[in-house]
Amino acid sequence: MQDKNKVAQIKQTTIQKIDNYTKLKTFKELSKDKQEAILYLKEINPAPMPEGVSKENLENLFRHFENKQDENARRYYSKLFDDTKQHADFILDTKGKEGQARKEYIKAYQHKSTHDLYYMIVTENNDKVNVTAHPITEIREMIRHKSERASVIKDSNQAPA
């Protein structure tokens, strides 16, 4: 029962932060598709983290991408990245620094034991794949990310199978 309360509390915190943002002028100035993408963050029901990904693993993941660890460490997390790409909640059509078209696959996950929420972003840019993760405490970063990107091209109902 306590787990359900924590999940509900985390979800309510997310909704409240998004609702607060929607009252700002910056939100109202966004295009309709960006507004809808941000509002959809409230509706996402996060998937459970794949088996074997502990909170310590996630912390290592964040450090891993800061420090660019070896290829073996990257393979360990590939199941999380593959799931993000194959079952994305959002797919954003964006442009890279040099104007090249790319896609960003975004999926929400919930850790099984801590119930913390994370947003994973897998960016496909030609033959290169980049991964970013935002803990739920950084929902503002996720909102900023969506508001600065190009249009939302797919939602969870249209994501690739």
XYZ file of N, CA and C in Angstrom, residues 6 18 23 26-27 31 36 56-57 60 62-63 94 103 105 108 112 119 124 131 133 143-144 154 159 161:
78
model
N 3.411 6.113 -2.707
C 4.605 6.794 -3.211
C 4.488 7.043 -4.711
N 3.998 20.369 -14.106
C 3.569 20.642 -15.481
C 2.453 21.680 -15.478
N 0.908 27.628 -16.921
C 0.400 28.960 -16.595
C 1.342 30.073 -17.037
N 5.734 31.570 -21.355
C 6.586 30.785 -22.257
C 5.845 29.558 -22.789
N 5.005 28.947 -21.972
C 4.214 27.806 -22.433
C 3.190 28.254 -23.470
N 4.229 26.360 -29.870
C 3.302 25.842 -30.877
C 2.376 24.813 -30.228
N 0.983 20.271 -26.572
C 0.382 18.946 -26.404
C 1.404 17.927 -25.907
N 21.541 1.731 -8.233
C 22.990 1.901 -8.389
C 23.384 1.821 -9.863
N 22.758 0.898 -10.605
C 23.015 0.798 -12.043
C 22.666 2.106 -12.739
N 25.213 4.661 -12.025
C 26.377 4.349 -12.858
C 26.135 4.746 -14.307
N 24.347 7.260 -15.401
C 24.543 8.702 -15.540
C 26.031 9.042 -15.557
N 26.787 8.429 -14.647
C 28.241 8.661 -14.627
C 28.890 8.110 -15.891
N 13.761 16.335 -34.773
C 14.609 17.461 -34.385
C 15.710 17.681 -35.410
N 16.009 11.935 -34.977
C 14.837 11.555 -34.191
C 15.246 11.356 -32.735
N 13.772 9.538 -29.318
C 12.800 8.603 -28.758
C 12.787 8.818 -27.248
N 9.207 7.044 -20.521
C 9.236 7.160 -19.062
C 9.350 5.765 -18.455
N 11.523 -0.195 -9.958
C 10.655 -1.124 -9.225
C 10.718 -0.966 -7.715
N 13.034 9.761 -17.265
C 12.759 9.894 -18.692
C 14.034 9.567 -19.431
N 18.804 9.390 -32.322
C 19.415 8.730 -33.467
C 19.845 9.816 -34.442
N 22.321 8.929 -25.667
C 21.324 8.627 -24.644
C 21.425 9.666 -23.541
N 19.252 10.799 -19.783
C 18.213 10.413 -18.830
C 17.964 11.574 -17.885
N 10.592 19.339 -19.674
C 9.700 20.327 -20.294
C 10.508 21.230 -21.217
N 11.653 21.702 -20.736
C 12.505 22.561 -21.560
C 12.937 21.822 -22.818
N 5.235 11.636 -33.356
C 4.467 10.454 -32.956
C 4.256 10.480 -31.455
N 3.971 4.939 -31.819
C 5.389 4.590 -31.705
C 5.657 3.267 -32.409
N 6.681 -0.470 -33.275
C 6.502 -1.704 -32.493
C 7.802 -2.436 -32.336
